Short mmCIF file of C-alpha atoms and ligand atoms in Angstrom, two decimals:
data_model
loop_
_atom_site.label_atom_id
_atom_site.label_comp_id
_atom_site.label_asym_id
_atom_site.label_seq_id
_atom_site.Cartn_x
_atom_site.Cartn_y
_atom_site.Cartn_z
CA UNK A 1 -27.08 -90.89 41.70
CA UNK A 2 -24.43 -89.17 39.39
CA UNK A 3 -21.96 -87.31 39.10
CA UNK A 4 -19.76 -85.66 36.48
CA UNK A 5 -16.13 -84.99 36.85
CA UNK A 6 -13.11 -83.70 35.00
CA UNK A 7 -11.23 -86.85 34.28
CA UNK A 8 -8.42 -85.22 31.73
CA UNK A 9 -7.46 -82.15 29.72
CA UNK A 10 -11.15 -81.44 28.30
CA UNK A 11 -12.63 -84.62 29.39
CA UNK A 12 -15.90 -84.97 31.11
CA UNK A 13 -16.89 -87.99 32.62
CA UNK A 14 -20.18 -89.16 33.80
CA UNK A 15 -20.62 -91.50 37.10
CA UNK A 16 -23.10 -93.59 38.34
CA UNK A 17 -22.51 -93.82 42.14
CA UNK A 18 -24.20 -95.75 44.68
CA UNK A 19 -26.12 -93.62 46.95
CA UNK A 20 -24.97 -94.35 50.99
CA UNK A 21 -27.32 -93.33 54.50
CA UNK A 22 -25.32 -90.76 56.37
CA UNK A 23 -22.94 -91.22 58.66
CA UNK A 24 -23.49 -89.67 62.36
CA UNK A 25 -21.90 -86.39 61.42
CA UNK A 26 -22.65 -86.17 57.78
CA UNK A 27 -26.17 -85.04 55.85
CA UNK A 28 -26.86 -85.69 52.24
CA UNK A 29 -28.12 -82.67 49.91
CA UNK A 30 -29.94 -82.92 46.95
CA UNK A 31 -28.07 -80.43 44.72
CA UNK A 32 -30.46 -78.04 43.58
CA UNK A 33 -27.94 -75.70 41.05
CA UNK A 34 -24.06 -75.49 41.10
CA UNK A 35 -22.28 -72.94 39.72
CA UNK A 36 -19.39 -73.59 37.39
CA UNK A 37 -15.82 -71.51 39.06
CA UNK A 38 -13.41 -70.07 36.93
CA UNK A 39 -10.72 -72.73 38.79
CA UNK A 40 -13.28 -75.24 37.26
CA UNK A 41 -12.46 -73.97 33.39
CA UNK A 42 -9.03 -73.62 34.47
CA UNK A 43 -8.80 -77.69 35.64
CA UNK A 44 -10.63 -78.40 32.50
CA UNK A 45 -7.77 -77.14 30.22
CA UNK A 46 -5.34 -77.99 32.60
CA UNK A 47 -3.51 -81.95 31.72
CA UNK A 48 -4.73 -84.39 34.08
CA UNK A 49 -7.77 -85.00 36.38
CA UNK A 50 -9.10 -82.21 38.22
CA UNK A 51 -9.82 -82.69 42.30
CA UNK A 52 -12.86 -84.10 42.71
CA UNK A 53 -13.42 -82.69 45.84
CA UNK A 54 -13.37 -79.03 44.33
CA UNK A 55 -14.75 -79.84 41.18
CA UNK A 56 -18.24 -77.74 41.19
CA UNK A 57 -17.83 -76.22 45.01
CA UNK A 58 -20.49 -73.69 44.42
CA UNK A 59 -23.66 -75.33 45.14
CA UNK A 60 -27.11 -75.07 46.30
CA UNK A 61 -29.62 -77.77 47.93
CA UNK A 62 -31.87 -79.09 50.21
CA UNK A 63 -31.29 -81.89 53.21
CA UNK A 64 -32.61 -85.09 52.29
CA UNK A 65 -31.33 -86.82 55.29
CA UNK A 66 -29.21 -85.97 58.36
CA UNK A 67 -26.91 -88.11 60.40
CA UNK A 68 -27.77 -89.25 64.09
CA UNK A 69 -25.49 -86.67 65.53
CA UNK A 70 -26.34 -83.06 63.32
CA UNK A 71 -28.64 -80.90 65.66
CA UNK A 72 -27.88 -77.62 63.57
CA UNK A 73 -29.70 -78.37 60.46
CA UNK A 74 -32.39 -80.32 59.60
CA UNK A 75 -34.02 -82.33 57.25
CA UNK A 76 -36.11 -79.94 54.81
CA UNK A 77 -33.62 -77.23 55.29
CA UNK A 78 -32.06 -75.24 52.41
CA UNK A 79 -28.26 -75.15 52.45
CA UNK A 80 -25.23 -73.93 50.79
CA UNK A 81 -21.59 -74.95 50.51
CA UNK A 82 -19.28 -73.39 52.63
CA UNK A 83 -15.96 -74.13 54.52
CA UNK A 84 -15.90 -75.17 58.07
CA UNK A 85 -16.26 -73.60 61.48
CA UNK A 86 -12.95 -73.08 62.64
CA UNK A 87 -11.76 -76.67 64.38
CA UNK A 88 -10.06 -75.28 67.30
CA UNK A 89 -7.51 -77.91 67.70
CA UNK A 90 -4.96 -77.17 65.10
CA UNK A 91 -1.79 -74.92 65.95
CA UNK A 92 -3.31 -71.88 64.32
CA UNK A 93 -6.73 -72.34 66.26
CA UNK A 94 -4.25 -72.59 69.42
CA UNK A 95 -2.51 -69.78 68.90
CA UNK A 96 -5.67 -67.66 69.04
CA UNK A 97 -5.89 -67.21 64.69
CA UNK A 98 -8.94 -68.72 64.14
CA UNK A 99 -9.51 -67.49 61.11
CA UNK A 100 -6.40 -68.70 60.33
CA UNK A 101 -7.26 -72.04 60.96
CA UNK A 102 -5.24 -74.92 58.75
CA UNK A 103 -8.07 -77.07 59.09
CA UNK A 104 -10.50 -74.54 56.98
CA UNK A 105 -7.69 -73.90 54.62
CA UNK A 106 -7.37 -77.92 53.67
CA UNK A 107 -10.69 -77.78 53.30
CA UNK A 108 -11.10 -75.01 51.09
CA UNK A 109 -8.73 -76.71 49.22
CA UNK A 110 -10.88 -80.18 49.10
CA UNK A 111 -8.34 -82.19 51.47
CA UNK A 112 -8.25 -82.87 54.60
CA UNK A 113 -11.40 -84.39 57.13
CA UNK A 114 -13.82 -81.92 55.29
CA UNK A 115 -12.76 -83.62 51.86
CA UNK A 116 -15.75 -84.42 49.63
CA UNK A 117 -15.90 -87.71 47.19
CA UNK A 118 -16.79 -85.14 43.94
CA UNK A 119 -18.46 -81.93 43.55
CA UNK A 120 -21.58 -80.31 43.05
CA UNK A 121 -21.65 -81.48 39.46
CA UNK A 122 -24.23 -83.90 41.09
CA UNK A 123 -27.55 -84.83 41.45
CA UNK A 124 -26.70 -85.64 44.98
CA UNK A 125 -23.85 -85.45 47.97
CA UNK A 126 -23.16 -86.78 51.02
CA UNK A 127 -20.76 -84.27 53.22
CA UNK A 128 -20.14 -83.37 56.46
CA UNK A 129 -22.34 -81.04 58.35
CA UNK A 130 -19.73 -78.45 59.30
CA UNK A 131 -19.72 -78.09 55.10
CA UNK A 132 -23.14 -76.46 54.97
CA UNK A 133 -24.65 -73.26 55.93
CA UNK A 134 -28.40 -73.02 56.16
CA UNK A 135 -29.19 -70.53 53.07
CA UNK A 136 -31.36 -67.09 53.80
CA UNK A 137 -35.00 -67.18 53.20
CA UNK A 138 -35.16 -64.57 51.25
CA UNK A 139 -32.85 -65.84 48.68
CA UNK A 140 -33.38 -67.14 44.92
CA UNK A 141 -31.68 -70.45 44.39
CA UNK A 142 -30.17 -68.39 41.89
CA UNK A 143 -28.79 -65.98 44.32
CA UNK A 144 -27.92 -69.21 47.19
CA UNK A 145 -25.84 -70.83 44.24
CA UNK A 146 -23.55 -67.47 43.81
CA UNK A 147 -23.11 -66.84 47.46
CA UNK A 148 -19.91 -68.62 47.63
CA UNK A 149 -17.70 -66.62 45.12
CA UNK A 150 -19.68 -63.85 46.29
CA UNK A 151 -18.38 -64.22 49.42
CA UNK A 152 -14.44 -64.93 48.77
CA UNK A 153 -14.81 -61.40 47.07
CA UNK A 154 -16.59 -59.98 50.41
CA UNK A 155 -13.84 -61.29 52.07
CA UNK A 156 -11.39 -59.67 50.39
CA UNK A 157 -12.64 -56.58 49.89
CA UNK A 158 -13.51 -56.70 53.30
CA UNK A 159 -9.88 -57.38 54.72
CA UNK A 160 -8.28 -54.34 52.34
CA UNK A 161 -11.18 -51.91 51.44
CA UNK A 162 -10.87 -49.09 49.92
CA UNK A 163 -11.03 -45.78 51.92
CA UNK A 164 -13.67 -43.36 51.65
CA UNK A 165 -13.05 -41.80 47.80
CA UNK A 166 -10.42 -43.56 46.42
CA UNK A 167 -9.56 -44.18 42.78
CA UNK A 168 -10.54 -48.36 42.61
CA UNK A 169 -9.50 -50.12 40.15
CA UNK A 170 -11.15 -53.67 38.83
CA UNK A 171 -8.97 -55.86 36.40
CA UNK A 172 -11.27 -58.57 35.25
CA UNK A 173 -15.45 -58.67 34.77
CA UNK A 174 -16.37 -61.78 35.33
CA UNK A 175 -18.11 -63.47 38.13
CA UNK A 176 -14.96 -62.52 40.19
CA UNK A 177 -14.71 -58.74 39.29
CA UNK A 178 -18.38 -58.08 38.90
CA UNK A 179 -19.13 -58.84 42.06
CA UNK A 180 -15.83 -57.42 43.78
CA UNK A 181 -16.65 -54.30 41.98
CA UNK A 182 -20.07 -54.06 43.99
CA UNK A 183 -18.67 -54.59 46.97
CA UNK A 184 -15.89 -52.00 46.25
CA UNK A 185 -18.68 -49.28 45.84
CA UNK A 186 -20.67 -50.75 48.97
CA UNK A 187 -17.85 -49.81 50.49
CA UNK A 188 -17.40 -45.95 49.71
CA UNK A 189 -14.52 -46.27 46.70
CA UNK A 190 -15.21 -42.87 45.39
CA UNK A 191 -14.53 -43.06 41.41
CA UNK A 192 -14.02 -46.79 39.63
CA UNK A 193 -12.50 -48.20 36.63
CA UNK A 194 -12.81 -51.96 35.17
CA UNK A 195 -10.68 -53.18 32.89
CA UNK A 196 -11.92 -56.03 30.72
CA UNK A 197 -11.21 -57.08 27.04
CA UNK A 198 -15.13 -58.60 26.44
CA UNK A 199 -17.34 -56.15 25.44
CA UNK A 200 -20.51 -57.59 27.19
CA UNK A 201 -18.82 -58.01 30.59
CA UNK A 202 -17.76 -53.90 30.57
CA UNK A 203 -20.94 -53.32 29.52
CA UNK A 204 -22.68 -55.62 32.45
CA UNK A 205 -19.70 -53.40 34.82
CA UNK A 206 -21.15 -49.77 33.92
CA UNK A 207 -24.49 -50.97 34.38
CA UNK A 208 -23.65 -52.35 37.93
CA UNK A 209 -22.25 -49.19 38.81
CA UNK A 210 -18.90 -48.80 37.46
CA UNK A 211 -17.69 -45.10 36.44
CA UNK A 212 -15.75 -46.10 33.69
CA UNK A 213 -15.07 -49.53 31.76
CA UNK A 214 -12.14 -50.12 29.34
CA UNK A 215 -9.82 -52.55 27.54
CA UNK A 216 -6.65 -53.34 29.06
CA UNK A 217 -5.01 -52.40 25.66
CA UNK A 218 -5.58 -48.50 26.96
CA UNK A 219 -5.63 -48.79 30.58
CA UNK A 220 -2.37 -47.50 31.36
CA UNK A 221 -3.19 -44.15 29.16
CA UNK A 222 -6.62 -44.06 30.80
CA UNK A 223 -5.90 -44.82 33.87
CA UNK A 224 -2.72 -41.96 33.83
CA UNK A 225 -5.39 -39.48 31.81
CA UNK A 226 -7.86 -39.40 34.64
CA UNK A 227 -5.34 -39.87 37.88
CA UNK A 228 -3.22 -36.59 37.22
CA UNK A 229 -0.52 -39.35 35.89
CA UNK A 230 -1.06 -40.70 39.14
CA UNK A 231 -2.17 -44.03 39.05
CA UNK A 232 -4.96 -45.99 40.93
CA UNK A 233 -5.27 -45.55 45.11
CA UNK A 234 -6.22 -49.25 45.16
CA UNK A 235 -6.43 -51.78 42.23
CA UNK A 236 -8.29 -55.47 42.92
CA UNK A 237 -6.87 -58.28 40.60
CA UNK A 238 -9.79 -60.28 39.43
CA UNK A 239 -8.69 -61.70 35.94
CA UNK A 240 -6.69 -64.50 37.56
CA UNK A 241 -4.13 -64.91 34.71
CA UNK A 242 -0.39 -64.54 35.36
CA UNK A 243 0.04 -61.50 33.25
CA UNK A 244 -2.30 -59.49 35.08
CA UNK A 245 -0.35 -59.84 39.01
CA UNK A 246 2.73 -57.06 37.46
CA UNK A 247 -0.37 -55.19 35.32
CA UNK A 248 -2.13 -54.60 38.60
CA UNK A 249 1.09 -53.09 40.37
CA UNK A 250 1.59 -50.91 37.35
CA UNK A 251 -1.89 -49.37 37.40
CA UNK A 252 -1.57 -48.62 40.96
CA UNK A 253 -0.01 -44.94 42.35
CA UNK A 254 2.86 -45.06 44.19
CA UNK A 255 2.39 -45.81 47.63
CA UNK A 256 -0.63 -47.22 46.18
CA UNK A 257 -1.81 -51.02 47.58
CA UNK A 258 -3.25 -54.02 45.25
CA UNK A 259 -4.94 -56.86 46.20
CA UNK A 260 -4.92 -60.26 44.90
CA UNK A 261 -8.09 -61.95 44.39
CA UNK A 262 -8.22 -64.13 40.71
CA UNK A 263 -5.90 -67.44 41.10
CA UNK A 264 -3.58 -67.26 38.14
CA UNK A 265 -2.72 -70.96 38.00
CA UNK A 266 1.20 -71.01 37.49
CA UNK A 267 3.93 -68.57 38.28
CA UNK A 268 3.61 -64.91 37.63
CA UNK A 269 6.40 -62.63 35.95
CA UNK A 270 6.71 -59.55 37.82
CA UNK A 271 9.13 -56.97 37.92
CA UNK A 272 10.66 -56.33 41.17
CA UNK A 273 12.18 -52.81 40.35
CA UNK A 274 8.84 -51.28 39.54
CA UNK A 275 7.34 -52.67 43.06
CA UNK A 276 9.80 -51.26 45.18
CA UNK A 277 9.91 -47.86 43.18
CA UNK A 278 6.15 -47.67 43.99
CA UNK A 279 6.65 -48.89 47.35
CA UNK A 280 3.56 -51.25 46.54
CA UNK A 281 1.34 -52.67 49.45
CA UNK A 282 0.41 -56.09 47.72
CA UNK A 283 -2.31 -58.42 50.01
CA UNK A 284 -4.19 -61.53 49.03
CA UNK A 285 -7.28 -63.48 50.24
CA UNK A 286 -8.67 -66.49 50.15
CA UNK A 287 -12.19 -68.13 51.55
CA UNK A 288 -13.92 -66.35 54.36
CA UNK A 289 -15.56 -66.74 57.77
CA UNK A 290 -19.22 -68.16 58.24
CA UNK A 291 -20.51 -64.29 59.82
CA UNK A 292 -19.33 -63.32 56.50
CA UNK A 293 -20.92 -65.71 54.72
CA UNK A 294 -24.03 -64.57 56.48
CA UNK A 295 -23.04 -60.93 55.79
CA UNK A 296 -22.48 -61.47 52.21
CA UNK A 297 -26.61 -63.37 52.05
CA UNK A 298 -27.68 -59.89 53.53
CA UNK A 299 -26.36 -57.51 51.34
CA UNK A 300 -27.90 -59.78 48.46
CA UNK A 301 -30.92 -60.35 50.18
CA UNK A 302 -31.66 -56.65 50.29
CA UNK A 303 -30.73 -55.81 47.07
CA UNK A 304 -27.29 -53.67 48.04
CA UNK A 305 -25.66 -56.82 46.15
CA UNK A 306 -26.49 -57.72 42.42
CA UNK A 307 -25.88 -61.50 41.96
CA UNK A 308 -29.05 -61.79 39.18
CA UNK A 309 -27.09 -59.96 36.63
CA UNK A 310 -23.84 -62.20 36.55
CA UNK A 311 -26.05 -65.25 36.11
CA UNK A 312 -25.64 -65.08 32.46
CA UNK A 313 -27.30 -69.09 32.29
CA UNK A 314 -28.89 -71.84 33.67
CA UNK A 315 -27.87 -75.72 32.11
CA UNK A 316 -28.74 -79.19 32.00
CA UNK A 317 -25.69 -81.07 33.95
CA UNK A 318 -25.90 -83.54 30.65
CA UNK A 319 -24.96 -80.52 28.67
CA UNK A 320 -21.75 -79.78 30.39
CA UNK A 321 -19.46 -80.87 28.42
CA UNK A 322 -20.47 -78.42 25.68
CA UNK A 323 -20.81 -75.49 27.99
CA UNK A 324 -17.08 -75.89 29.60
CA UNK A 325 -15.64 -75.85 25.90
CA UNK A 326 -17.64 -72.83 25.49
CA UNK A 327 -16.03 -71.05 28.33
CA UNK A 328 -13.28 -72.44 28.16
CA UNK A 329 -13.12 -70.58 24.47
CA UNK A 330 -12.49 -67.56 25.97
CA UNK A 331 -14.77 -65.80 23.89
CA UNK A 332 -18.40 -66.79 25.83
CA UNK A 333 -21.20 -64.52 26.00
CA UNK A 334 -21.65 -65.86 29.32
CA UNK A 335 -20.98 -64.68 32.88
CA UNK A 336 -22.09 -67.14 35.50
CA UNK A 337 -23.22 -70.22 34.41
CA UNK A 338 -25.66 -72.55 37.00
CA UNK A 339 -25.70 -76.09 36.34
CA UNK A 340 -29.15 -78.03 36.80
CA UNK A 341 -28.44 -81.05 37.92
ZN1 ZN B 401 -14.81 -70.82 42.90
ZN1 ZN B 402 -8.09 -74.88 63.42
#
């Protein structure tokens, strides 16, 4: 089987690896389509070798074989990547946070027990059972290989939603903010505003439901013109670059909260004065549960959730290379691309 993992600053590197039974507690997928992460592009132009563990951690595919000990999923079955259960034996799990649990968090992060030998950039893995979650029914594979990042933005949303009516604001349209956006008006935000410099992506935002869609070069004005000067009730930071942490406090009202979602890789400048003279509520999430993994598979499974119109591609894993350079460009026509492997 192969593999193909980020080896340097825009280097791509094929491997041919040998292909291993099982162990008791493990099962091997077939990868079926794996979705290429923003942190993906961001390792790519980043010096050094990615983690291989992370490298393509949005995947779809089915069981080929099951260790001697795995009773929850079977052979035949349709999965998808996901963290852990909570382990119950770490000092979070004992002190009754279990969804706090350190042992999810390492493996969110690709360390730990849970830690994979590459990604989904694969024709094939071999993981741990507690790493897969059987996939809906009535999902695409399309839809089963954006359930992941759909459902770190469920979370989020989720653990600081919006109240009934507020102003929401969205800073970033990709994969990230298109589908926080959704979940934002699932859950009652009353009028909202993306802010995204590519055309296509605030385009794609109006026509998933978005009241208005701007560039950041006017969003202050805008936001200001249609908030009585106010600002935002709630603004979600989806762009994941460092400029956009202090741009998200300044759209915001004061009083106002914001909450973190994009990974800006590096510090972020931010201006301490203007925080406390808004008296900001700033919160940030990572990963999620497994019933919200499940929750986040029934909102797309019954439409509520719009995961078809972010998949912007589907490629050949040989054609990688290319396609990271593309995004990595920062001018791509693309949303969410699937890799094939
Ligand atoms: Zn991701
Ligand atoms: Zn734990």
């Amino acid at each position: 089987m192969h593999a193909a993992l980020i080896t340097d600053q825009e280097t791509i590197e094929f491997f041919e690896l040998e292909s291993s039974p099982p162990e008791k507690d493990q099962v091997v997928v077939d990868i079926t389509l794996c979705g290429i992460c923003g942190t993906d592009i961001h390792a790519f132009q980043s010096p050094g070798p990615a983690w291989p563990s992370t490298c393509g951690h949005e995947w779809t595919g089915v069981l080929s074989a099951i260790g001697s000990d795995v009773t929850r999923v079977s052979e035949g079955d349709r999965v998808i990547i996901g963290v852990p259960p909570s382990c119950g034996s770490c000092p979070a799990c004992h002190a009754g946070q279990m969804d706090k649990c350190q042992t999810v968090l390492t493996a969110t992060v690709g360390r730990g027990p849970y830690q994979t030998p590459h990604g989904g950039f694969a024709d094939q893995l071999t993981i741990h059972q507690g790493r897969v979650v059987l996939a809906n029914s009535e999902l695409s594979d399309e839809q089963a290989a954006q359930i992941e990042p759909a459902a770190i933005c469920f979370h989020a949303v989720r653990a600081n939603a919006p109240r009934l009516g507020d102003i929401a604001i969205v800073q970033g349209a990709g994969p990230i903010g298109l589908s926080t956006l959704q979940w934002v008006l699932a859950a009652g935000a009353g009028t909202t505003i993306v802010v995204e410099p590519n055309e296509t992506r605030r385009n794609l935002a109006l026509s998933l439901g978005a009241h208005h869609s701007i560039d950041p070069s006017i969003a202050a004005d805008f936001v200001a013109d249609h908030t009585r000067g106010l600002g935002g009730d709630i603004v979600y930071e989806c762009a994941g670059v460092p400029a956009t942490v202090q741009s998200a406090i300044d759209l915001a009202r004061r009083g106002g909260r914001v909450s973190l979602i994009g990974l800006a890789m590096g510090d972020a400048p931010i201006n301490p004065r203007r925080w406390l003279n808004k008296e900001i509520k700033v919160s940030a999430a990572l990963g999620y549960t497994h019933e919200e993994f499940e929750m986040t598979m029934g909102f797309v499974s019954d439409g509520r959730i719009d995961l078809d119109a972010l998949h912007s591609g589907t490629i050949d894993l040989t054609d990688i290379a290319e396609t990271f350079v593309d995004l990595a460009g920062g001018q791509s026509q693309h949303t969410k691309v699937l890799v094939r492997p």
